[in-house]
Coordinates of N, CA and C in Angstrom, one line a residue:
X1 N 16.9 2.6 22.4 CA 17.1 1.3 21.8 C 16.7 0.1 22.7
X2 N 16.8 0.3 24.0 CA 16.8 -0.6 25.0 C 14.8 -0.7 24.8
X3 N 14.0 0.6 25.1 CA 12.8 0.2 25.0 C 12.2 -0.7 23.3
X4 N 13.1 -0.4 22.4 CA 12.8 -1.4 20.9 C 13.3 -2.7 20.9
X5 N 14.2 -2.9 21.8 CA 14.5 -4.4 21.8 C 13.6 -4.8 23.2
X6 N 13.7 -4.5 24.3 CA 12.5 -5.0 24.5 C 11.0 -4.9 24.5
X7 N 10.1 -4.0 23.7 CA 9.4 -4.6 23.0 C 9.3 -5.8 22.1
X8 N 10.1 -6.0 21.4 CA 10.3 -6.7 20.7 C 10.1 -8.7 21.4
X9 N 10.7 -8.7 22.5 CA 10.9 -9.5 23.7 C 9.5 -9.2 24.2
X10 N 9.1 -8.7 24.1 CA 7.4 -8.7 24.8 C 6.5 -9.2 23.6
X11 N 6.6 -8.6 22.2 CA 6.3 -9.7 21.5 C 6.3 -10.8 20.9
X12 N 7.5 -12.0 21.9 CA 7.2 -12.8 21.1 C 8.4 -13.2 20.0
X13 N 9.6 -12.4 20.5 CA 10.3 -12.9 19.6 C 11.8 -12.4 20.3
X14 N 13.1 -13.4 20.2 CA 14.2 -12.9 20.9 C 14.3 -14.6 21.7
X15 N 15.4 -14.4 22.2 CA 15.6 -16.2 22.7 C 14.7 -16.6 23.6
X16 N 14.3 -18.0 23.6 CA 13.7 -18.7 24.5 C 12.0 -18.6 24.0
X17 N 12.4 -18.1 22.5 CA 10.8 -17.9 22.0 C 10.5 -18.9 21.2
X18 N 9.4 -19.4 20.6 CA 8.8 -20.0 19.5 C 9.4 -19.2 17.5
X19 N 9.7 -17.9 18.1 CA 10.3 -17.1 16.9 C 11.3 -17.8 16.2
X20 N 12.4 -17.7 17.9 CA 13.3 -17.9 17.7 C 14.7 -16.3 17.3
X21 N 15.7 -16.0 17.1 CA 16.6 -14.8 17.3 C 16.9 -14.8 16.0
X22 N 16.6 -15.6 15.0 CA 16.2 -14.9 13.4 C 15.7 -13.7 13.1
X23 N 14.4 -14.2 13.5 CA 13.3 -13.0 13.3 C 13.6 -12.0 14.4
X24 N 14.1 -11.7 15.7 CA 14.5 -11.0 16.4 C 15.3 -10.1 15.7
X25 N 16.3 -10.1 15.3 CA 17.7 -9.5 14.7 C 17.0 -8.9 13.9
X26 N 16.2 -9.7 12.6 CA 15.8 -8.8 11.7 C 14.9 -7.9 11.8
X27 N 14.0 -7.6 12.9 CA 12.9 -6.5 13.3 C 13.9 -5.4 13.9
X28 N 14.9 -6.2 14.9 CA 15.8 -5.5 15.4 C 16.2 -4.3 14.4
X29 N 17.0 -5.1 13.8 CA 17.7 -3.9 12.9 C 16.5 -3.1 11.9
X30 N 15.7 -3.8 11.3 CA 14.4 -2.8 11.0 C 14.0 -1.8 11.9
X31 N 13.6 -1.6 13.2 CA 13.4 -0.5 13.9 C 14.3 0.1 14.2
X32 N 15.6 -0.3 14.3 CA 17.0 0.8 14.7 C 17.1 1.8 13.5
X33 N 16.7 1.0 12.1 CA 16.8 1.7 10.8 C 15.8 3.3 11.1
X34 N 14.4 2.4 11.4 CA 13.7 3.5 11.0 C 12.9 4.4 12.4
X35 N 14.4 4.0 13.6 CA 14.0 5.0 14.7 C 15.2 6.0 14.2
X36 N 16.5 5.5 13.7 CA 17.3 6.7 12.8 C 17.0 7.5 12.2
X37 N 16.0 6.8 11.6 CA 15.7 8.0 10.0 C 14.6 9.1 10.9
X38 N 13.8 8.4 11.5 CA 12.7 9.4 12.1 C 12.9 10.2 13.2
X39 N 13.9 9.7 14.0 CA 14.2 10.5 15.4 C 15.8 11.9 15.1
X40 N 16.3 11.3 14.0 CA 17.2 12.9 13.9 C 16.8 13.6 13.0
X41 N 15.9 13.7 12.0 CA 15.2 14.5 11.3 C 14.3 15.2 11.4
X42 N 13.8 15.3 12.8 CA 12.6 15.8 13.5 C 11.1 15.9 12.7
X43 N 11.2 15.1 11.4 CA 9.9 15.0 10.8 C 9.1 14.4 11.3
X44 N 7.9 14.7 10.7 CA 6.0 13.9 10.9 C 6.2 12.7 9.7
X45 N 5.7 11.7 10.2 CA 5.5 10.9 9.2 C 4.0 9.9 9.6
X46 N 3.8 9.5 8.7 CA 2.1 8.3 9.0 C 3.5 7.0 9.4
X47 N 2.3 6.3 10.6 CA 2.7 4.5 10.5 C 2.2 4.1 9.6
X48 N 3.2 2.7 9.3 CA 2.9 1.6 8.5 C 3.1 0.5 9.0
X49 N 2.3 -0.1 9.3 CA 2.5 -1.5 9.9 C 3.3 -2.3 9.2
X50 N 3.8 -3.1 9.7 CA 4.3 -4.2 8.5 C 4.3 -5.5 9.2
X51 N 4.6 -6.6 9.0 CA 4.6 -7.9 9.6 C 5.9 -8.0 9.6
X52 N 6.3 -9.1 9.7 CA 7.6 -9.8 10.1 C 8.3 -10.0 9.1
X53 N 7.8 -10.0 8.0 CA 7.9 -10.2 6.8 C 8.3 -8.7 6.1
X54 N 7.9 -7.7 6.5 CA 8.3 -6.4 5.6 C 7.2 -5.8 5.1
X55 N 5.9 -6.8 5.0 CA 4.7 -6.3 4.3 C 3.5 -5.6 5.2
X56 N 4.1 -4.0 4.1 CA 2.5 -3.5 4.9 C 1.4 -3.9 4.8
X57 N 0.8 -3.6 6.0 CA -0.6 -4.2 5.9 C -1.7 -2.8 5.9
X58 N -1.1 -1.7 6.2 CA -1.9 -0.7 5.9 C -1.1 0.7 5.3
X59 N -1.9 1.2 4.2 CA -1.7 2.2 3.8 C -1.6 3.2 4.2
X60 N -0.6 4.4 4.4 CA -1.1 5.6 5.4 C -2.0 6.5 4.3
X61 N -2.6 7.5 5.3 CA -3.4 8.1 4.8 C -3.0 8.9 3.9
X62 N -1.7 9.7 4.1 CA -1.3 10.7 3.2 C -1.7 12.0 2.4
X63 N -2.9 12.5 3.5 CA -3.4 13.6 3.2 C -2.7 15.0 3.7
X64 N -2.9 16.0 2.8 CA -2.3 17.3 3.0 C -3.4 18.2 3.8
X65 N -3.1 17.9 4.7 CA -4.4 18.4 5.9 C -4.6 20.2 6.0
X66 N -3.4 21.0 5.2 CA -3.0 22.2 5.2 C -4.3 22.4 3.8
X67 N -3.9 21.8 2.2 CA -4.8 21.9 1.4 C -6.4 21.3 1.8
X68 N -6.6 20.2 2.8 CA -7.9 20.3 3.0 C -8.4 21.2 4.0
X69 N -7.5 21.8 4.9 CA -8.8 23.1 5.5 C -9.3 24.0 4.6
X70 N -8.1 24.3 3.7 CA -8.3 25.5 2.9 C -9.0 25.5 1.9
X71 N -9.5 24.3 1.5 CA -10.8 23.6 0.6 C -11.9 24.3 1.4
X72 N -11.5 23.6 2.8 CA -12.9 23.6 3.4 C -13.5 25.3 4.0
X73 N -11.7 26.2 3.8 CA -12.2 27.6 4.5 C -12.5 28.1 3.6
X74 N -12.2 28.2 2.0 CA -12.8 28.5 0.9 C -14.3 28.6 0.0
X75 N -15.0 26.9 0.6 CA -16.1 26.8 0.7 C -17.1 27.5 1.6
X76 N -16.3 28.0 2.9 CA -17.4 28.2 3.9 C -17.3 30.1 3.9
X77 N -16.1 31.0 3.1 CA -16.4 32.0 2.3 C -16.9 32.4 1.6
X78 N -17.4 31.3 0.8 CA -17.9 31.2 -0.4 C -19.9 31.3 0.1
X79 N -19.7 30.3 0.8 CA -21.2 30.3 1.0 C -21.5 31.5 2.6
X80 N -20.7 32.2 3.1 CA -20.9 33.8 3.6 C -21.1 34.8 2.7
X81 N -20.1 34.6 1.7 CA -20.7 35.9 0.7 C -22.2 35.9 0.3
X82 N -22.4 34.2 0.1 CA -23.5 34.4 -0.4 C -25.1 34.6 0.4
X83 N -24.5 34.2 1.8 CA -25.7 34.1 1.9 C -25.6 36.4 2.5
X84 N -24.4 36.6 2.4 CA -24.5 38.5 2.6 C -25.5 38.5 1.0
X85 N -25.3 38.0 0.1 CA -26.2 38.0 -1.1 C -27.1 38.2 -0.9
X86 N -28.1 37.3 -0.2 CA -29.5 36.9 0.1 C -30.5 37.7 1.1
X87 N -28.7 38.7 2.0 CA -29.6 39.5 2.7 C -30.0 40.5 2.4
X88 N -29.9 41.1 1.2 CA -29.9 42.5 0.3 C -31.2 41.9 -0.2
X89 N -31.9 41.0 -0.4 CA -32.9 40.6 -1.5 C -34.1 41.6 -1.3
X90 N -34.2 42.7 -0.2 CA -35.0 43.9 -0.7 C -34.4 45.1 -1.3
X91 N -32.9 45.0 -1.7 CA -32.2 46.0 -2.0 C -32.3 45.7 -3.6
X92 N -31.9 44.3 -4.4 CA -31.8 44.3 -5.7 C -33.0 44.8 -6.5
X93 N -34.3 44.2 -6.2 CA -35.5 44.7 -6.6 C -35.7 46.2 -6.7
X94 N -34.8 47.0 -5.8 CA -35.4 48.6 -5.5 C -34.4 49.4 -6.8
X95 N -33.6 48.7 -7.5 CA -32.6 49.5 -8.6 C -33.1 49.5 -9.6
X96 N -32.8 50.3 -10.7 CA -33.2 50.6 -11.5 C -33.1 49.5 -13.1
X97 N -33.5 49.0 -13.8 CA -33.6 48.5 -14.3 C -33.1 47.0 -14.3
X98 N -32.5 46.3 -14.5 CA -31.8 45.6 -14.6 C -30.2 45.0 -13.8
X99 N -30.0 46.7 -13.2 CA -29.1 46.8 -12.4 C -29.3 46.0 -11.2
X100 N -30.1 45.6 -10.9 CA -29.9 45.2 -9.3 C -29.5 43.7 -9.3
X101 N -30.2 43.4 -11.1 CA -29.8 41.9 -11.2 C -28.5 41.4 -11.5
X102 N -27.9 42.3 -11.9 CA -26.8 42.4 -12.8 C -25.8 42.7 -11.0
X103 N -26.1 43.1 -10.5 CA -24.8 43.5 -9.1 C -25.3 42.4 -8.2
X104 N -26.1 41.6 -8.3 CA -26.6 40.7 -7.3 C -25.4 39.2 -8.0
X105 N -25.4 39.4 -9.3 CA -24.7 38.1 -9.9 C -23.3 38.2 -10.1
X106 N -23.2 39.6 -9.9 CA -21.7 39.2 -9.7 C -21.0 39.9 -8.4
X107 N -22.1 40.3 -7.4 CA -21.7 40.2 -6.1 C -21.4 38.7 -5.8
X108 N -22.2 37.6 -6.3 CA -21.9 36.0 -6.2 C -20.3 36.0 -6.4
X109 N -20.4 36.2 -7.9 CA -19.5 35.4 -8.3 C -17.9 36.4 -7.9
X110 N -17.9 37.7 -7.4 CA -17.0 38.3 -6.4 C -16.5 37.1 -5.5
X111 N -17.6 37.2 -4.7 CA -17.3 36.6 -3.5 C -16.2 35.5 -3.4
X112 N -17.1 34.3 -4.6 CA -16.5 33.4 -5.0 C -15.1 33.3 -5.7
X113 N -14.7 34.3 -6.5 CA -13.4 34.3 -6.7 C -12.5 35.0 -6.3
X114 N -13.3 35.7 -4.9 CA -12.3 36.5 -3.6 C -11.7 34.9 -2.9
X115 N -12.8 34.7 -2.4 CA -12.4 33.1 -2.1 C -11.4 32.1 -2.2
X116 N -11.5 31.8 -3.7 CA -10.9 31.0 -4.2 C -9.3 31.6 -4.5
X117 N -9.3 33.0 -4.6 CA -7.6 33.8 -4.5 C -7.3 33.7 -3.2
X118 N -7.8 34.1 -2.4 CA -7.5 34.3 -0.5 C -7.1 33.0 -0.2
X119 N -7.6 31.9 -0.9 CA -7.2 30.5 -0.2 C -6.0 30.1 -1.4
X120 N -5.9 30.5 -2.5 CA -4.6 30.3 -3.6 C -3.3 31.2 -2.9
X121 N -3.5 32.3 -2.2 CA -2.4 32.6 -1.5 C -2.1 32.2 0.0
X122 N -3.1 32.1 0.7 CA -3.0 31.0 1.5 C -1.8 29.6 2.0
X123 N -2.2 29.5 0.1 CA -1.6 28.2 0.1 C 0.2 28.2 -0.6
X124 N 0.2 29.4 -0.8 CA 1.5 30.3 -1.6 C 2.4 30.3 -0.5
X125 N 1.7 31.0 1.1 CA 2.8 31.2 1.9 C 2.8 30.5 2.7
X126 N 2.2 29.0 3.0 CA 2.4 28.0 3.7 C 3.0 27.0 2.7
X127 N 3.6 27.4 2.0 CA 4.5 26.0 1.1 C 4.1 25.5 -0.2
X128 N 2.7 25.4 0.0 CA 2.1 24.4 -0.8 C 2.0 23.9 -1.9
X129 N 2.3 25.5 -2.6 CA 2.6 25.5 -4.4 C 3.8 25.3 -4.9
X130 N 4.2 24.4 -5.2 CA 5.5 23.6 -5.4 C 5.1 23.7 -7.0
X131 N 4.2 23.0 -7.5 CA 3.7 23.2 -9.0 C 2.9 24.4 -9.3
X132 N 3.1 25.3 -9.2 CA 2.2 26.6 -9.5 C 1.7 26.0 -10.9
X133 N 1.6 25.7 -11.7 CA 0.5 25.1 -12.9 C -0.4 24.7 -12.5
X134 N 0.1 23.2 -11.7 CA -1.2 22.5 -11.4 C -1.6 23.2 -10.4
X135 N -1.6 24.1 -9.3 CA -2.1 24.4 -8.8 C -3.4 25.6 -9.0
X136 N -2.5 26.1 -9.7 CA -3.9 27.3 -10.4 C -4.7 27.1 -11.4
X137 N -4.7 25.9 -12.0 CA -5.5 25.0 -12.5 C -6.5 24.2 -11.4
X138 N -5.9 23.7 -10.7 CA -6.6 23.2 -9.3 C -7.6 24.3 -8.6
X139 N -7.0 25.5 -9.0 CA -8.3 26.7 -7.9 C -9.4 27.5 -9.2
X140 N -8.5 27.2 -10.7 CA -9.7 27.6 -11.2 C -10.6 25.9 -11.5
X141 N -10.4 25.6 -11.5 CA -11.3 23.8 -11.5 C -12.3 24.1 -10.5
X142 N -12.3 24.8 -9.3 CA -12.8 24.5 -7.6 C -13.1 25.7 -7.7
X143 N -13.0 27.0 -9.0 CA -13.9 28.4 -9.1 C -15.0 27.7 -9.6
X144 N -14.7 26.7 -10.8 CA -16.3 26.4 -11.6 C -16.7 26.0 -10.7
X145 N -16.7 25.0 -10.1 CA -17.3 23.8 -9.1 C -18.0 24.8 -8.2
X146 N -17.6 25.6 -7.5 CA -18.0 26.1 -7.1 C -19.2 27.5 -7.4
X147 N -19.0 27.5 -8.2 CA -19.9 28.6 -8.9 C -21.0 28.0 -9.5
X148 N -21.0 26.7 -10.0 CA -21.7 25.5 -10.3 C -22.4 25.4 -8.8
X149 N -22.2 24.6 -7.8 CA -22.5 24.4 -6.7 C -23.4 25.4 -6.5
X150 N -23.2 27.3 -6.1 CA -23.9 28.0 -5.3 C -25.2 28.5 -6.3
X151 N -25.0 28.2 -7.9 CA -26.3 28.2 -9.0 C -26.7 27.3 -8.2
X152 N -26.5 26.0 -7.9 CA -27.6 25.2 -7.9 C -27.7 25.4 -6.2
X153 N -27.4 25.4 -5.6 CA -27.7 25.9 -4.0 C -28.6 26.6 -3.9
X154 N -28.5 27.5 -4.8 CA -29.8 29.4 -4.6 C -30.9 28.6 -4.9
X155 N -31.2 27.8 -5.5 CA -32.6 27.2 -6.5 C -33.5 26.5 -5.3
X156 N -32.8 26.5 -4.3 CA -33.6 25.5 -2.8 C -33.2 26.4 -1.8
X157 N -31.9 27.2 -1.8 CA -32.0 28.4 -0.5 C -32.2 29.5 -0.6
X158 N -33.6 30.3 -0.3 CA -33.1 31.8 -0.8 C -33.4 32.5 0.1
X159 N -33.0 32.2 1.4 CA -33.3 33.2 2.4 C -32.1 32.7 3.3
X160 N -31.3 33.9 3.6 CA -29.9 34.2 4.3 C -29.8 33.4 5.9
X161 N -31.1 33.2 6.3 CA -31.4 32.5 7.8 C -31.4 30.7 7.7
X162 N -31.8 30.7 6.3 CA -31.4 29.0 6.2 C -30.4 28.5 6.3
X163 N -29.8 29.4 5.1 CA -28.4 29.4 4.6 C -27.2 29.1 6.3
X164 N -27.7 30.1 7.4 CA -26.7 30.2 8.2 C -27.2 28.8 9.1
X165 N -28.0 28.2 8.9 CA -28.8 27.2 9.6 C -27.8 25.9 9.0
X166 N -28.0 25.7 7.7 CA -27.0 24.9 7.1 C -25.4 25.1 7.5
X167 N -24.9 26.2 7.9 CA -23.6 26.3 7.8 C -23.0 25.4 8.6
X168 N -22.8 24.9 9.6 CA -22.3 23.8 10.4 C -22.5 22.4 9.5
X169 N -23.6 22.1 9.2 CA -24.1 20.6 8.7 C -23.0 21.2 7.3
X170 N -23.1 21.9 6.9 CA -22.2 21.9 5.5 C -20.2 21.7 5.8
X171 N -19.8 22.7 6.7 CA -18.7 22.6 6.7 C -17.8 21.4 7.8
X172 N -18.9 20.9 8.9 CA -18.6 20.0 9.2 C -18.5 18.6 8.1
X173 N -19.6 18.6 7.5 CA -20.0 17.3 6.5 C -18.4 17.3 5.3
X174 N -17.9 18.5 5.2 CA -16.8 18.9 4.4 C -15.6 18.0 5.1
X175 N -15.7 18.4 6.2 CA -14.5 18.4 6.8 C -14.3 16.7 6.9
X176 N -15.6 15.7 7.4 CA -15.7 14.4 7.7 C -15.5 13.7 6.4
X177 N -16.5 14.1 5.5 CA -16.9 13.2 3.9 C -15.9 13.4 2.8
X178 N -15.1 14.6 2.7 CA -14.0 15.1 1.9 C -12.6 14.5 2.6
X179 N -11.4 14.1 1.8 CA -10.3 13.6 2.3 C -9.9 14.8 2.6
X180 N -9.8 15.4 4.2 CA -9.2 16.6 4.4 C -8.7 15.8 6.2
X181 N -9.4 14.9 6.8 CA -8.6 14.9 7.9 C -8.3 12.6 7.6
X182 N -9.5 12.1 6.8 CA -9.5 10.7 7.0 C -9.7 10.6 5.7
X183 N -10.0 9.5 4.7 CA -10.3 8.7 3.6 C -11.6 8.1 4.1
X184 N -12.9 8.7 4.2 CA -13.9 8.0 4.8 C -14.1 6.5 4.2
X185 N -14.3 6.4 2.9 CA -14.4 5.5 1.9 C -13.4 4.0 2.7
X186 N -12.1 4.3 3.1 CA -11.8 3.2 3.6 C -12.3 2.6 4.7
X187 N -13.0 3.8 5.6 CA -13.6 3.1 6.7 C -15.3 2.6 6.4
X188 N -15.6 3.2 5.7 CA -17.3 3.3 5.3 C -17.9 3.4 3.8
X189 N -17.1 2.5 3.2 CA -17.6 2.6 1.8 C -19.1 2.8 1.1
X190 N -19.7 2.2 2.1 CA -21.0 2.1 1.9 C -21.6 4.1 1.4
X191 N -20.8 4.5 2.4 CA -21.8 6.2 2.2 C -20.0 6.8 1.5
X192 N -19.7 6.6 0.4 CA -18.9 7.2 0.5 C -19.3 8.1 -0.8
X193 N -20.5 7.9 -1.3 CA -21.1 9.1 -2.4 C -21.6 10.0 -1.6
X194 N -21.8 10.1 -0.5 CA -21.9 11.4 0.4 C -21.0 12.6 0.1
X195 N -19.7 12.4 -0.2 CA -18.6 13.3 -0.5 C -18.7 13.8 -1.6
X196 N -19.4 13.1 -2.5 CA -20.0 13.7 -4.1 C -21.0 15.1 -3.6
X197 N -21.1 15.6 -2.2 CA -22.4 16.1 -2.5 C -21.6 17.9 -1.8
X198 N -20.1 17.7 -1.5 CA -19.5 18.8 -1.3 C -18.2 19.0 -2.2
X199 N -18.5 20.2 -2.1 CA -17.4 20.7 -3.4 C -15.7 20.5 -3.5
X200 N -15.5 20.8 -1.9 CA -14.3 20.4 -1.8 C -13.8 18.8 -2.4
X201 N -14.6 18.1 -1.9 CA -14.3 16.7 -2.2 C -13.6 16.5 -3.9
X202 N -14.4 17.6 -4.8 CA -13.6 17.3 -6.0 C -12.6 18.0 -6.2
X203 N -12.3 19.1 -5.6 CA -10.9 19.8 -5.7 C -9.9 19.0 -4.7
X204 N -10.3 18.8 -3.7 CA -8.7 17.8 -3.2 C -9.1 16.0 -4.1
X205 N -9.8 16.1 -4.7 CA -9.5 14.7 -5.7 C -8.7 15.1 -6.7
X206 N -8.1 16.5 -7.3 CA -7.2 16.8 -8.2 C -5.8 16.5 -7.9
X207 N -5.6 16.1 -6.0 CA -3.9 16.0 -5.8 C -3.9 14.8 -5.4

């Protein structure tokens, strides 16, 4: 208590100040409140600034940083299966009929909905599914998207050595441009349709 009251006295407020011991008292008892609530509950919580007045001046971020890895470990599954896909491409051609094409499209879309369950239980035994509705609505939403996504991915990658070439620039770009650690958009609005261009970005825009 002794270090929140004087801070307080180092900023500028407390006797012998321009403040005056109005505004003292009442920050006072504001921080006593919410070194209570925060210091015997052992929780994490975001700051909020506020002024002298009560009024935040910034919003915390309020991201579930557990659902954004899992966005982002899902997508980077998703695109290992595929590019294991790409490395067979002298195997599909050698079967017989139609078969090779037929086990090539839904070795894809395997991969992809191994993915998308591995990271739905994932998120089962770290807490997350509180709403089991919305939530399996949320991973089949982020099956299309993504199955969507790797159709149109194959049409410009078709060889397994690119693919692994991209894999950093993709799941880093995930991890920066998608709300999974910051809100880019509040700091850099200007590029914030960059985030339109990874998958995850529209499955954690569901919560």
């Amino acid at each position: 208590m002794d270090v929140l009251s004087d801070y307080l006295r180092e900023s500028g407020y407390g006797e012998n100040t321009g403040r005056g011991t109005a505004g003292f008292g009442k920050l006072q008892a504001r921080l006593y409140e919410l070194n209570d609530k925060y210091a015997k509950d052992g929780s994490t919580f975001h700051f909020v600034y506020e002024t002298g007045e009560g009024k935040a001046l910034e919003k915390p971020e309020n991201l579930n940083m557990v659902r954004g890895l899992t966005a982002v470990m899902i997508f980077l599954m998703c695109l290992l299966g595929f590019a294991n896909v790409l490395e067979q491409e002298n195997v599909w051609p050698a079967m017989p009929g139609k078969r090779g094409a037929w086990l090539k499209a839904a070795s894809v879309h395997i991969a992809i909905a191994g993915s998308v369950g591995f990271g739905g239980v994932f998120l089962w035994l770290t807490g997350n599914m509180k709403e089991p509705g919305r939530e399996l609505a949320g991973l089949l939403a982020y099956f299309l998207i993504l199955e969507i996504f790797i159709m149109i991915f194959g049409l410009f990658v078709r060889k397994s050595s690119v693919l692994y070439g991209l894999l950093p620039v993709l799941v880093l770009g995930s991890c920066l441009f998608c709300p999974v650690f910051i809100r880019i958009e509040r700091y850099l609005p200007e590029i914030k349709w960059i985030g339109a261009v990874f998958p995850p970005s529209y499955y954690l825009g569901l919560f």
